[in-house]
Coordinates of C-alpha atoms in Angstrom, one line a residue:
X1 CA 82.5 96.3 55.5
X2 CA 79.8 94.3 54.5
X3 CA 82.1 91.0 54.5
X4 CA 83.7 91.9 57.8
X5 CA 79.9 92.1 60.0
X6 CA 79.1 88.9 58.1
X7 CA 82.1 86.9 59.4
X8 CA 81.8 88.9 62.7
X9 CA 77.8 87.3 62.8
X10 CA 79.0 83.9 61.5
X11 CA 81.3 83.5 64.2
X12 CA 79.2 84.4 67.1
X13 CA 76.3 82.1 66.0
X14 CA 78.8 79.1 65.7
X15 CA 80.2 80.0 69.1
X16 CA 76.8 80.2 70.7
X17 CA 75.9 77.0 69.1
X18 CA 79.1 75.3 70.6
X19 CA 78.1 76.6 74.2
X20 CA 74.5 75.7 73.7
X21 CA 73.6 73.7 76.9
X22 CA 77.3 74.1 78.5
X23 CA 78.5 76.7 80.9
X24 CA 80.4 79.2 78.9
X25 CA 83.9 79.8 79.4
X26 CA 85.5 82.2 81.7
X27 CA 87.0 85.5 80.8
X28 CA 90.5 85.4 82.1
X29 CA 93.1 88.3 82.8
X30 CA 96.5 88.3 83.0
X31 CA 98.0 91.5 84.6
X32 CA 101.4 91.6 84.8
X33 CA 104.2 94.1 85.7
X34 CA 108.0 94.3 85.3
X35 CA 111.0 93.6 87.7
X36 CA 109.2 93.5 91.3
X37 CA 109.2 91.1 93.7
X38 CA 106.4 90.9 96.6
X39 CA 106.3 94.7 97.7
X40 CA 102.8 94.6 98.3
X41 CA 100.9 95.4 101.6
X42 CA 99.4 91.7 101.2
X43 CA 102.5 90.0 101.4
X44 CA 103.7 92.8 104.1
X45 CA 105.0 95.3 102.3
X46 CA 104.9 98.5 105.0
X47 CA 106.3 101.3 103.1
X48 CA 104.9 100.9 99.0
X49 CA 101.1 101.5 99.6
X50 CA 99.1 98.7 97.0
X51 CA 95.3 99.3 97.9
X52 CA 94.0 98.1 94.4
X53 CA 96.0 94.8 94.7
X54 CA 95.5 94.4 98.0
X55 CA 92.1 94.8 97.7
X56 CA 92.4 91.9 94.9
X57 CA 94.3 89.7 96.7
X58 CA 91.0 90.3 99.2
X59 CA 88.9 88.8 96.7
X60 CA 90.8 86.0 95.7
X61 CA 93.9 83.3 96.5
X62 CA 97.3 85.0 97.2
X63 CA 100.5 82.6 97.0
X64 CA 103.2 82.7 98.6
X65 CA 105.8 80.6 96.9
X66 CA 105.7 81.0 93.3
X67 CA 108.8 81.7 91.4
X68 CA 109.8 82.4 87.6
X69 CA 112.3 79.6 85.6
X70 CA 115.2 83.0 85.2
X71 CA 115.6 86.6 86.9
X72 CA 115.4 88.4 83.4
X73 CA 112.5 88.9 81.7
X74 CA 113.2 87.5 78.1
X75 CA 113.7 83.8 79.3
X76 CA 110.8 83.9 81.8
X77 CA 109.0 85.1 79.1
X78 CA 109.6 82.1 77.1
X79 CA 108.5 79.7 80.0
X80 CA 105.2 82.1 80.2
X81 CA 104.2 81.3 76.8
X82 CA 104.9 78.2 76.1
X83 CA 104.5 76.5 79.2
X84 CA 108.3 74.9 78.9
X85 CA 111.3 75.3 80.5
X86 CA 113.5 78.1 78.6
X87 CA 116.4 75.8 79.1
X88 CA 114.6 73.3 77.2
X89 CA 113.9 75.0 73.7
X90 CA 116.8 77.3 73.5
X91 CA 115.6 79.9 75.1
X92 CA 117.7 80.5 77.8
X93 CA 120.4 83.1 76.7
X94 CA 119.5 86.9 77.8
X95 CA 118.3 87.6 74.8
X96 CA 118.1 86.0 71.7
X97 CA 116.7 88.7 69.7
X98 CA 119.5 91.4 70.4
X99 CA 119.2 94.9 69.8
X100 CA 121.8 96.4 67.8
X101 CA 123.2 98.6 70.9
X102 CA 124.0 94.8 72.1
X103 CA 125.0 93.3 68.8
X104 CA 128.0 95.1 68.1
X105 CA 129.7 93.9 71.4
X106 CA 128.9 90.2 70.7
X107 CA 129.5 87.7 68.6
X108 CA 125.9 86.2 68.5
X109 CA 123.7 87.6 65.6
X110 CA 119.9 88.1 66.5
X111 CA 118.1 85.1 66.2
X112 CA 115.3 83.3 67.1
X113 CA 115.1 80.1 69.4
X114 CA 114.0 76.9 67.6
X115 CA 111.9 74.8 69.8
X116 CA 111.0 71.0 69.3
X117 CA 107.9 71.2 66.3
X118 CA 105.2 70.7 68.7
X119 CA 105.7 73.9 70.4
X120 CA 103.2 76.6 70.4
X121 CA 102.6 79.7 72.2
X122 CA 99.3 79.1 74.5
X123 CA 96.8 81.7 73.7
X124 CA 96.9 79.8 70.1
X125 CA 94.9 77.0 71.9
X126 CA 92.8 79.3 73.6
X127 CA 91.4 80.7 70.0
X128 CA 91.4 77.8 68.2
X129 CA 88.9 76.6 71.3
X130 CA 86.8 80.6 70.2
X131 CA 88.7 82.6 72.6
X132 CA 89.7 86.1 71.8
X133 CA 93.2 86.9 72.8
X134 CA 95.0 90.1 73.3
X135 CA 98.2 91.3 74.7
X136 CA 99.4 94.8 75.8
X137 CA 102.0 94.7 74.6
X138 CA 105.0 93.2 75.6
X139 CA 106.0 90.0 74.0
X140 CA 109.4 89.1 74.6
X141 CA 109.1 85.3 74.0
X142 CA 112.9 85.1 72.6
X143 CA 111.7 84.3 69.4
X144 CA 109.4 86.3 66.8
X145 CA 105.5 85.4 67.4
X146 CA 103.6 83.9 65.3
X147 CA 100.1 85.5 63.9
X148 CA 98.2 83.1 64.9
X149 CA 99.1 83.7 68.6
X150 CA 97.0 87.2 68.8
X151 CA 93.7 88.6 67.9
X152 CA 95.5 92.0 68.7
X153 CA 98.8 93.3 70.0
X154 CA 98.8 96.3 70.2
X155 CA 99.2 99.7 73.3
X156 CA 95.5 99.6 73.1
X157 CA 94.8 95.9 73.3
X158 CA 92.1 94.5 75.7
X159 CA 89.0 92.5 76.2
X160 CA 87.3 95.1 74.0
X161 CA 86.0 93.8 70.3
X162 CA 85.6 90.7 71.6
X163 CA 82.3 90.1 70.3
X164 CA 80.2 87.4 72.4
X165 CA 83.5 85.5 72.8
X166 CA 85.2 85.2 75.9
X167 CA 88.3 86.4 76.1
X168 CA 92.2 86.1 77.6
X169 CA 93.4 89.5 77.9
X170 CA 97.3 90.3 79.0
X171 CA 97.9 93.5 80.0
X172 CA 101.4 94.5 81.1
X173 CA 102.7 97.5 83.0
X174 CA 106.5 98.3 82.9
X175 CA 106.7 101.3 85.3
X176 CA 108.0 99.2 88.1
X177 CA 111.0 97.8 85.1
X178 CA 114.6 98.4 86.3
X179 CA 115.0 101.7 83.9
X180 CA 112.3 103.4 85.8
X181 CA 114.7 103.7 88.6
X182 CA 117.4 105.8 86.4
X183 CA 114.8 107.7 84.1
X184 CA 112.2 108.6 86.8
X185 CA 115.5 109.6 89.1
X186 CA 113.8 113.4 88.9
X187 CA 110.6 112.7 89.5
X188 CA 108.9 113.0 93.6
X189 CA 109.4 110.2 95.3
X190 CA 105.8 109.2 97.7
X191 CA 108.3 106.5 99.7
X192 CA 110.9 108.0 102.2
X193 CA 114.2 106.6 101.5
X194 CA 115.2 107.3 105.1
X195 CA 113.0 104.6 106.6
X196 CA 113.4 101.9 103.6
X197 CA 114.7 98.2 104.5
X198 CA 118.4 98.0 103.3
X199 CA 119.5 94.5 102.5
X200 CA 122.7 93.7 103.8
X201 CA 124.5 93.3 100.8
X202 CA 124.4 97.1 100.0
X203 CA 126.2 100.0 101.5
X204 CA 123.6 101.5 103.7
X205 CA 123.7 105.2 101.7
X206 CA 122.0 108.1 100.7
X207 CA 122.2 106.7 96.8
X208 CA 121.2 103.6 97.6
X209 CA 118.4 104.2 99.7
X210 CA 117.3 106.6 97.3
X211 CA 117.0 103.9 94.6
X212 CA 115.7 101.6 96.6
X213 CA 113.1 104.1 97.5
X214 CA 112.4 105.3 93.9
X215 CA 111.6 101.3 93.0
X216 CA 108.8 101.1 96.1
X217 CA 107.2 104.6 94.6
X218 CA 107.1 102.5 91.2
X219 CA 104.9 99.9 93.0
X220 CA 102.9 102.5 93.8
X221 CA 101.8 104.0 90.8
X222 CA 101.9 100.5 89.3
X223 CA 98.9 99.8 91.8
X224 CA 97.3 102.7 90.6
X225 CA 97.7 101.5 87.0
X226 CA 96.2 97.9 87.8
X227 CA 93.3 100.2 89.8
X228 CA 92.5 101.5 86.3
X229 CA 92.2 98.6 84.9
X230 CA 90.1 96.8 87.6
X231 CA 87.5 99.6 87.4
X232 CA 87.5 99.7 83.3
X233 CA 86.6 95.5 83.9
X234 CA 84.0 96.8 86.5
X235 CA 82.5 99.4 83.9
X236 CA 82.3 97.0 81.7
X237 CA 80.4 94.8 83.9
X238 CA 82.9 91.9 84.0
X239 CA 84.8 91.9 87.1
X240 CA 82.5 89.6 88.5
X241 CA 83.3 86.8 85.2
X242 CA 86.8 87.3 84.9
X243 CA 89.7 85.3 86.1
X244 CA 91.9 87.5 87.1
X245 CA 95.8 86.8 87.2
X246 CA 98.2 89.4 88.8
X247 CA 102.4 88.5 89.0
X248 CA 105.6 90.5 88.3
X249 CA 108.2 88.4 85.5
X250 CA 111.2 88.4 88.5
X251 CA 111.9 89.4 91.0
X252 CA 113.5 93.3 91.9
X253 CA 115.0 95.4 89.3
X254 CA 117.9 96.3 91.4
X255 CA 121.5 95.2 91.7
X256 CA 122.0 92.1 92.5
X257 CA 118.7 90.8 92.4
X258 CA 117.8 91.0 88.4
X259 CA 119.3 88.6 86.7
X260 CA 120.1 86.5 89.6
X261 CA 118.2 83.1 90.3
X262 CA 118.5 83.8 94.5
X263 CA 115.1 83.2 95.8
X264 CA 115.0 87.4 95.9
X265 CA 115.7 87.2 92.1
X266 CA 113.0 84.3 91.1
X267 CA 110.2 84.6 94.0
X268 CA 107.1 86.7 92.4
X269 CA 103.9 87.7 94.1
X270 CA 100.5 86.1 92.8
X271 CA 97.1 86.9 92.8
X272 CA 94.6 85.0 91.6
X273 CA 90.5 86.3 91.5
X274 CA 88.9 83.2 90.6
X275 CA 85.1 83.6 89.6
X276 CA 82.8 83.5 93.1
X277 CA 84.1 84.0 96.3
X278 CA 84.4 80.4 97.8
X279 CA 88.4 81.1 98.1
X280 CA 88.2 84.8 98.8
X281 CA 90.9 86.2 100.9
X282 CA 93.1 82.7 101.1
X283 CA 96.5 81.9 101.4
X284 CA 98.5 79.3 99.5
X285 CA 101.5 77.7 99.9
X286 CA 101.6 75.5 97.1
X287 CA 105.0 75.9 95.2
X288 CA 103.4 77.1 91.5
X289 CA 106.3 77.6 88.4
X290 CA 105.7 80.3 86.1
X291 CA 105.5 76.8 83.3
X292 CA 102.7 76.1 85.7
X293 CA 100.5 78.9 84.1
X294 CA 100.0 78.6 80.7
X295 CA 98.5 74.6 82.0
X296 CA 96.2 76.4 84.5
X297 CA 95.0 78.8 81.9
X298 CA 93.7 76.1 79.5
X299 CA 92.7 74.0 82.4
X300 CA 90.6 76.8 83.8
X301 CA 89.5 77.5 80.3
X302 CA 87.9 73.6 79.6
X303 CA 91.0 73.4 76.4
X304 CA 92.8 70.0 77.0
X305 CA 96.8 70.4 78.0
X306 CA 99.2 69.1 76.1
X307 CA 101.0 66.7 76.5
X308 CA 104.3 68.6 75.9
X309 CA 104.2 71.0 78.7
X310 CA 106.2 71.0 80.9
X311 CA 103.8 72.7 84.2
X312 CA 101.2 71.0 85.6
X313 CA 97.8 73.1 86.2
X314 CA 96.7 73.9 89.8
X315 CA 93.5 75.3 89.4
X316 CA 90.6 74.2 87.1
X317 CA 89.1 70.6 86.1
X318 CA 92.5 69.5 85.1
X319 CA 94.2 70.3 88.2
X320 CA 97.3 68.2 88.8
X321 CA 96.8 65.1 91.0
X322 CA 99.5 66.2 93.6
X323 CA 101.3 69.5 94.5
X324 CA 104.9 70.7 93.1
X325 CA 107.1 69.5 95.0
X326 CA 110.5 72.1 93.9
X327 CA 110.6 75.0 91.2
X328 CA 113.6 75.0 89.2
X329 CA 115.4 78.3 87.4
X330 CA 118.7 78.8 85.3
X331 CA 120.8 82.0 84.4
X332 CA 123.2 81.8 81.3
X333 CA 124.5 84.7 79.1
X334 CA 123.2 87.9 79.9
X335 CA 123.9 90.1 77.2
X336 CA 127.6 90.3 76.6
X337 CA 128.5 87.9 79.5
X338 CA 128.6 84.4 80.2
X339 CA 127.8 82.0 82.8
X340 CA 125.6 79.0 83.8
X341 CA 124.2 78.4 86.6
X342 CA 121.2 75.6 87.6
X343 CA 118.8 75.8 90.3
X344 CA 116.6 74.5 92.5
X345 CA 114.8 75.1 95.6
X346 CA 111.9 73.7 97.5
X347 CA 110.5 76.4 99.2
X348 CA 112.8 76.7 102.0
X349 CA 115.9 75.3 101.1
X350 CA 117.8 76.2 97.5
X351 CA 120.6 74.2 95.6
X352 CA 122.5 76.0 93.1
X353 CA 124.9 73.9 90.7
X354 CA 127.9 76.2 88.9
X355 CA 129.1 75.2 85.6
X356 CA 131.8 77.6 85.5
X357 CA 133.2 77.8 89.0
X358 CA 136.1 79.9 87.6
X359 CA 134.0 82.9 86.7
X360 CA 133.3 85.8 89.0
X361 CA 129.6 86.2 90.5
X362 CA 129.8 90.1 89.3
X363 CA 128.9 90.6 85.5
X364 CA 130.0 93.8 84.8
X365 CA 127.3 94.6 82.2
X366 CA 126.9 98.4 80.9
X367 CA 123.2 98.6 80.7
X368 CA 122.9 98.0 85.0
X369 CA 125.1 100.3 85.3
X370 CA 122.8 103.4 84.5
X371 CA 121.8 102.9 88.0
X372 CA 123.4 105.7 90.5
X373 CA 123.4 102.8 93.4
X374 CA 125.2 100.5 90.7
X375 CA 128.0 103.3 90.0
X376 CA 128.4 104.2 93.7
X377 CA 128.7 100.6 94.7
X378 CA 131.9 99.9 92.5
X379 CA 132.8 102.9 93.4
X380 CA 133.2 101.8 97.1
X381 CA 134.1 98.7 96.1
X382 CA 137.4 100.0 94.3
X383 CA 138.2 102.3 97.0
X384 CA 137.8 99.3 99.4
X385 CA 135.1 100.6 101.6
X386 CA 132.5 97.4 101.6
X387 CA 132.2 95.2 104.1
X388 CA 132.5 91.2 104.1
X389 CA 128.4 91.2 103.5
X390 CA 129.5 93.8 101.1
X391 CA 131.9 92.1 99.2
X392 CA 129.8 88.8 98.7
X393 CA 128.7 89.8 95.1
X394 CA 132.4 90.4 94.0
X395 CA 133.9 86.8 94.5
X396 CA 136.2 86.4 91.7
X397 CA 134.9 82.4 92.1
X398 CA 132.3 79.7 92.7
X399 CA 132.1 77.0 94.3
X400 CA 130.7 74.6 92.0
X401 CA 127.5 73.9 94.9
X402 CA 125.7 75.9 96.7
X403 CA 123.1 75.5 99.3
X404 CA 120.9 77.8 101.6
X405 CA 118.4 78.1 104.3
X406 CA 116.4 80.7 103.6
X407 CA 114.3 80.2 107.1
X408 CA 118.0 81.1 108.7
X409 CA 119.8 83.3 106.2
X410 CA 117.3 85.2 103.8
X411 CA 120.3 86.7 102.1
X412 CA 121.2 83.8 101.0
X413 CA 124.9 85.0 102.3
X414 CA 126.2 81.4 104.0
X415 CA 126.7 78.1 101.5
X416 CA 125.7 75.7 103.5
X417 CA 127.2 72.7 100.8
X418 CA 130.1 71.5 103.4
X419 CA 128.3 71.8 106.9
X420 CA 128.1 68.0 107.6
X421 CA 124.2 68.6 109.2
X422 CA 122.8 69.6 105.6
X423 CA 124.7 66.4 103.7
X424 CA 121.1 65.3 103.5
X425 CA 118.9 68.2 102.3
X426 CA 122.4 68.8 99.5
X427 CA 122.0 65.4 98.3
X428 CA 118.2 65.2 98.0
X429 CA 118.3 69.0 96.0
X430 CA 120.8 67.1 93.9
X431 CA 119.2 64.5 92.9
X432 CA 116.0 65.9 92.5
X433 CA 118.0 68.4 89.9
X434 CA 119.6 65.3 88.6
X435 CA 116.2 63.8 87.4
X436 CA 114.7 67.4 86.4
X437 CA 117.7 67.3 83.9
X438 CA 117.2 64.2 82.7
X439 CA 113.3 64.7 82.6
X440 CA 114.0 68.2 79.8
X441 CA 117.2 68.8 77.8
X442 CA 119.1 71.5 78.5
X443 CA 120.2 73.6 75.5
X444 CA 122.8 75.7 77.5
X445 CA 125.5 72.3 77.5
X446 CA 126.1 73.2 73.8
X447 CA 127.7 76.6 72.7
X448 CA 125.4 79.1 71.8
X449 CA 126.8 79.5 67.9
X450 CA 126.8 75.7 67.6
X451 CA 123.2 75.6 69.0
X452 CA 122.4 78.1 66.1
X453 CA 123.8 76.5 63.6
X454 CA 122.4 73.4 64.5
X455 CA 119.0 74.5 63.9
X456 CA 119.6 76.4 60.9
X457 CA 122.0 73.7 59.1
X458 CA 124.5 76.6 58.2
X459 CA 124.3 80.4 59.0
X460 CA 121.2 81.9 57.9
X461 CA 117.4 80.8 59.9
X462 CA 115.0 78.6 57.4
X463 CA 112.1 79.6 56.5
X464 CA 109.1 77.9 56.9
X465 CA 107.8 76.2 54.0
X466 CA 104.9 78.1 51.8
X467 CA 100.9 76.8 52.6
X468 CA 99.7 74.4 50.0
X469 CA 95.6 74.3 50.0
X470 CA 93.9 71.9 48.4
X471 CA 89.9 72.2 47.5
X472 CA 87.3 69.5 48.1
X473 CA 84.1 70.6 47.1
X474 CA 82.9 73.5 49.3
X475 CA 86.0 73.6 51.5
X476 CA 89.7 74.7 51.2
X477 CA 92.3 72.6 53.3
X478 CA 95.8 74.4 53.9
X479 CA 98.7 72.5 54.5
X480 CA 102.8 73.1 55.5
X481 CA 105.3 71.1 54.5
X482 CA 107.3 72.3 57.3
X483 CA 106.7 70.3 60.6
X484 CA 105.1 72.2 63.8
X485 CA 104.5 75.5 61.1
X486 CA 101.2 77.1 62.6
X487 CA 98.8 78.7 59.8
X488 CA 97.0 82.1 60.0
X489 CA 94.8 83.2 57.5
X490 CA 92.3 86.1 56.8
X491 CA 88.8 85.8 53.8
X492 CA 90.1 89.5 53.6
X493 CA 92.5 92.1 53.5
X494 CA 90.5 94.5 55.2
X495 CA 90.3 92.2 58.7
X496 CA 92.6 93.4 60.9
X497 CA 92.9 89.8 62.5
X498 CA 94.7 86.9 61.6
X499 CA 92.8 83.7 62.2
X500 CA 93.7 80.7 63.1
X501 CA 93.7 77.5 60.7
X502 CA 92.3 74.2 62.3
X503 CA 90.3 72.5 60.3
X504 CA 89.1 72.7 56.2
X505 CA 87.8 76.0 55.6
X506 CA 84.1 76.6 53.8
X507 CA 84.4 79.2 51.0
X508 CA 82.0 80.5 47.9
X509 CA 82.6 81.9 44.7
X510 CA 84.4 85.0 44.5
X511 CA 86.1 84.1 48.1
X512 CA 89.8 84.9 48.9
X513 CA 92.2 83.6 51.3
X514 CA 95.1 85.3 52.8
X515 CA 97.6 82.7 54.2
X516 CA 100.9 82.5 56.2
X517 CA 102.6 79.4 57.6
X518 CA 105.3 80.3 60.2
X519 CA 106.9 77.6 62.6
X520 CA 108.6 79.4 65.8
X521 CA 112.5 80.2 65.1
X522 CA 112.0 80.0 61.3
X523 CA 111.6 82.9 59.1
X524 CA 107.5 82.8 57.7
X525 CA 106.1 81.9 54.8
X526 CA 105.8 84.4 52.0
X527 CA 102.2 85.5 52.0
X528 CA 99.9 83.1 49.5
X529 CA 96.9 84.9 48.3
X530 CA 94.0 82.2 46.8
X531 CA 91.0 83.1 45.0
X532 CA 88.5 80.7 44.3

């Protein structure tokens, strides 16, 4: 205990001497929730009552076009953490690190992607720069985390135990997450499905109003969730420091929606509370990518980008020089089935490019299918009671382009690729996708087995080399022989926290070191225990 207050005192002091004479850095919060797109009453959400969020959006910026890179969760994830395209890494494929329920009906093996060595996940730069980083609980990154990326991770985790430190607290809420619709079916629904907004592409029922209704009394007590968190910040005294950040991971968790990369599947709301009130109550219309976050976060933190990301920030000192001009997403395999399919949009308009034309829009995956709106529309479909809007989703083929006007077909129900007066708008979307592959590699060309064993050099995952350390007088330096490996290490077994090596540590006699190297997609180090 005695060893564990003494670090705990050794680390404040150095942090308070780093701040002395600088303005310390803010507290930022990332609340997110699962499979929603904007159903809030500040977007103009009339039937889902948000007070607590709409009340935040009050007191900060609320944009309007900001989209994810996938309509699933997993690959978003991946763009969340590391601030690159999932595309780009190889960690596109819905998911990577399989379940066993999903495992036995494909050929694909759990794995882990393998980005390029000088990926990390974010919040690793935040604590290396004295932040202290938590995440409730979530991951979902397509590959295993490292221990350096968390101070905790845990169902309890937030800004609590975070000494004089400031902290980057994610917090996120799955009650609005497509299975809420099925497993809450019994439950009292506080929105009436009789006056709900049916899209065109459903059957207008009593089943699928019902659902649709069941999702906007999710929002509801998701609101009241984020309301409990809001006040715990205010009892704590911090509202008034904290960054706060507030977005879903896709859009809807209903059919045909999730797992698409329509504007309905991709567009997200955002909130942003910045600290003071110059911007409270704004609108933006900036187009902001979710690889646009993790930049903002170290920008708004003072921790220099790197140079590998991908986003660009849009808040903070290093604030991108000009706006985004188009937001790019991808779908490939979602679990058993697969297809690829590019995107992008520029707010209004959206290009979509189909690798495989000859493949029916409908994937006929199990999981979506514990939905009773899911089940009732095949069922119509087979007994050939849809309609043409109906029927869209059930196209046995593609075209292999796609383009839509979302200003006069929100539906996104007529290509316009062959009309003649959008020849222009197709070819600039084109091209500007063109360059955007050229610009980031995209992992999905290559077969996912070969893509596997191309970063493994045969069938099993590598494992990243064990730490070496070296002592030079008073300090220990650790080293990896593998390239891109990050190192955590503890002074003791009782800390609950893995720390984060960056520079030679100082040790006395009768000091220990606990150490583990692990680059993302290999397997970790075995654990190297040093006493000096």
């Amino acid at each position: 205990m005695k060893n564990i207050i003494s670090l705990f005192l050794g680390v404040a002091l150095s942090l308070q001497t780093a701040w002395a004479g600088k303005a310390k850095p803010p507290h930022i919060l990332w609340i997110t929730c699962e499979d929603m797109s904007p159903h809030l009453g500040s977007y103009g959400e009339k039937l889902a009552r948000t007070p607590h969020l709409d009340e935040l959006a009050n007191d900060g910026i609320r944009y309007t076009r900001a989209f994810a890179t996938a309509g699933v969760c997993a690959p978003s994830r991946a763009a969340l953490i590391t601030g690159q395209y999932q595309t780009a890494i190889g960690a596109h494929n819905m998911r990577t690190l399989q379940p066993q329920a999903i495992q036995q009906f494909s050929s694909v093996k759990s794995y882990s992607a393998v980005p390029g060595e000088e990926t990390r996940c974010f919040p690793e730069y935040l604590r290396k720069a004295g932040y202290y980083c938590t995440n409730n609980e979530k991951q979902d990154y397509q590959f295993v985390a490292p221990l350096t990326v968390w101070d905790e991770n845990s169902s309890k985790a937030d800004w609590r135990g975070r000494g004089d430190r400031p902290f980057f607290a994610v917090i996120n809420l799955m009650i609005t997450h497509e299975s809420q619709i099925f497993s809450r079916d019994s439950e009292p629904l506080e929105v009436d499905p009789a006056e709900v907004i049916v899209p065109p592409y459903y059957p207008d029922t009593e089943t699928v109003r019902r659902d649709i209704a069941r999702h906007l009394t999710n929002v509801q007590l998701m609101d009241k969730q984020v309301g409990e968190i809001i006040q715990k910040l205010k009892n704590d005294g911090l509202y008034e420091d904290t960054i706060i950040f507030f977005f879903s991971d896709h859009g809807d968790g209903l059919p045909f929606v999730k797992r698409e990369i329509y504007d309905r599947g991709l567009r997200v709301p955002l909130i942003i509370k910045p600290i003071g009130n110059e911007r409270a109550e704004s609108t933006d219309h900036q187009l902001i990518s979710f690889v646009d976050l993790a930049p903002t976060v170290l920008s708004l933190a003072g921790v220099k980008i790197p140079d590998h990301f991908h986003g660009q920030a849009f808040l903070g000192k290093q604030k991108a020089s000009s706006a985004r001009k188009y937001f790019f997403g991808a779908r490939d395999r979602m679990a058993t089935e697969v297809d690829r399919v590019r995107t992008v949009g520029d707010g209004r308009f959206q290009y979509f490019k189909n690798y495989m034309p000859e493949k029916p829009y409908y994937q006929d995956l199990a999981y979506r299918k514990s939905m009773a709106s899911m089940r009732e529309i095949l069922e119509l479909k087979e007994k050939g009671k849809l309609n043409e809007d109906q029927r869209y989703w059930f196209r046995e083929t593609k075209p292999e382009e796609e383009l839509f006007d979302l200003q006069t077909d929100p539906w996104q129900l007529k290509n316009l690729a062959d009309d003649p007066k959008y020849a222009l708008k197709l070819k600039e979307l084109r091209e500007a996708y063109k360059n955007w592959k050229n610009l980031y590699p995209d992992l999905g060309e290559t077969e996912e087995l070969a893509l596997i064993r191309s970063w493994w050099g045969g069938d099993e995952p590598p494992r990243t080399a064990p730490p070496e350390l070296k002592k030079r007088g008073k300090r220990v330096e650790i080293l990896c022989h593998t390239p891109g490996a990050s190192i955590a290490y503890k002074k003791s077994e009782e800390e609950t926290a893995w720390r984060v090596y960056d520079k030679p540590i100082e040790v006395k006699k009768g000091d220990s070191l606990y150490i583990v190297a692990h680059r993302i997609g290999y397997l970790p180090s075995e654990r190297v225990i040093w006493n000096n």
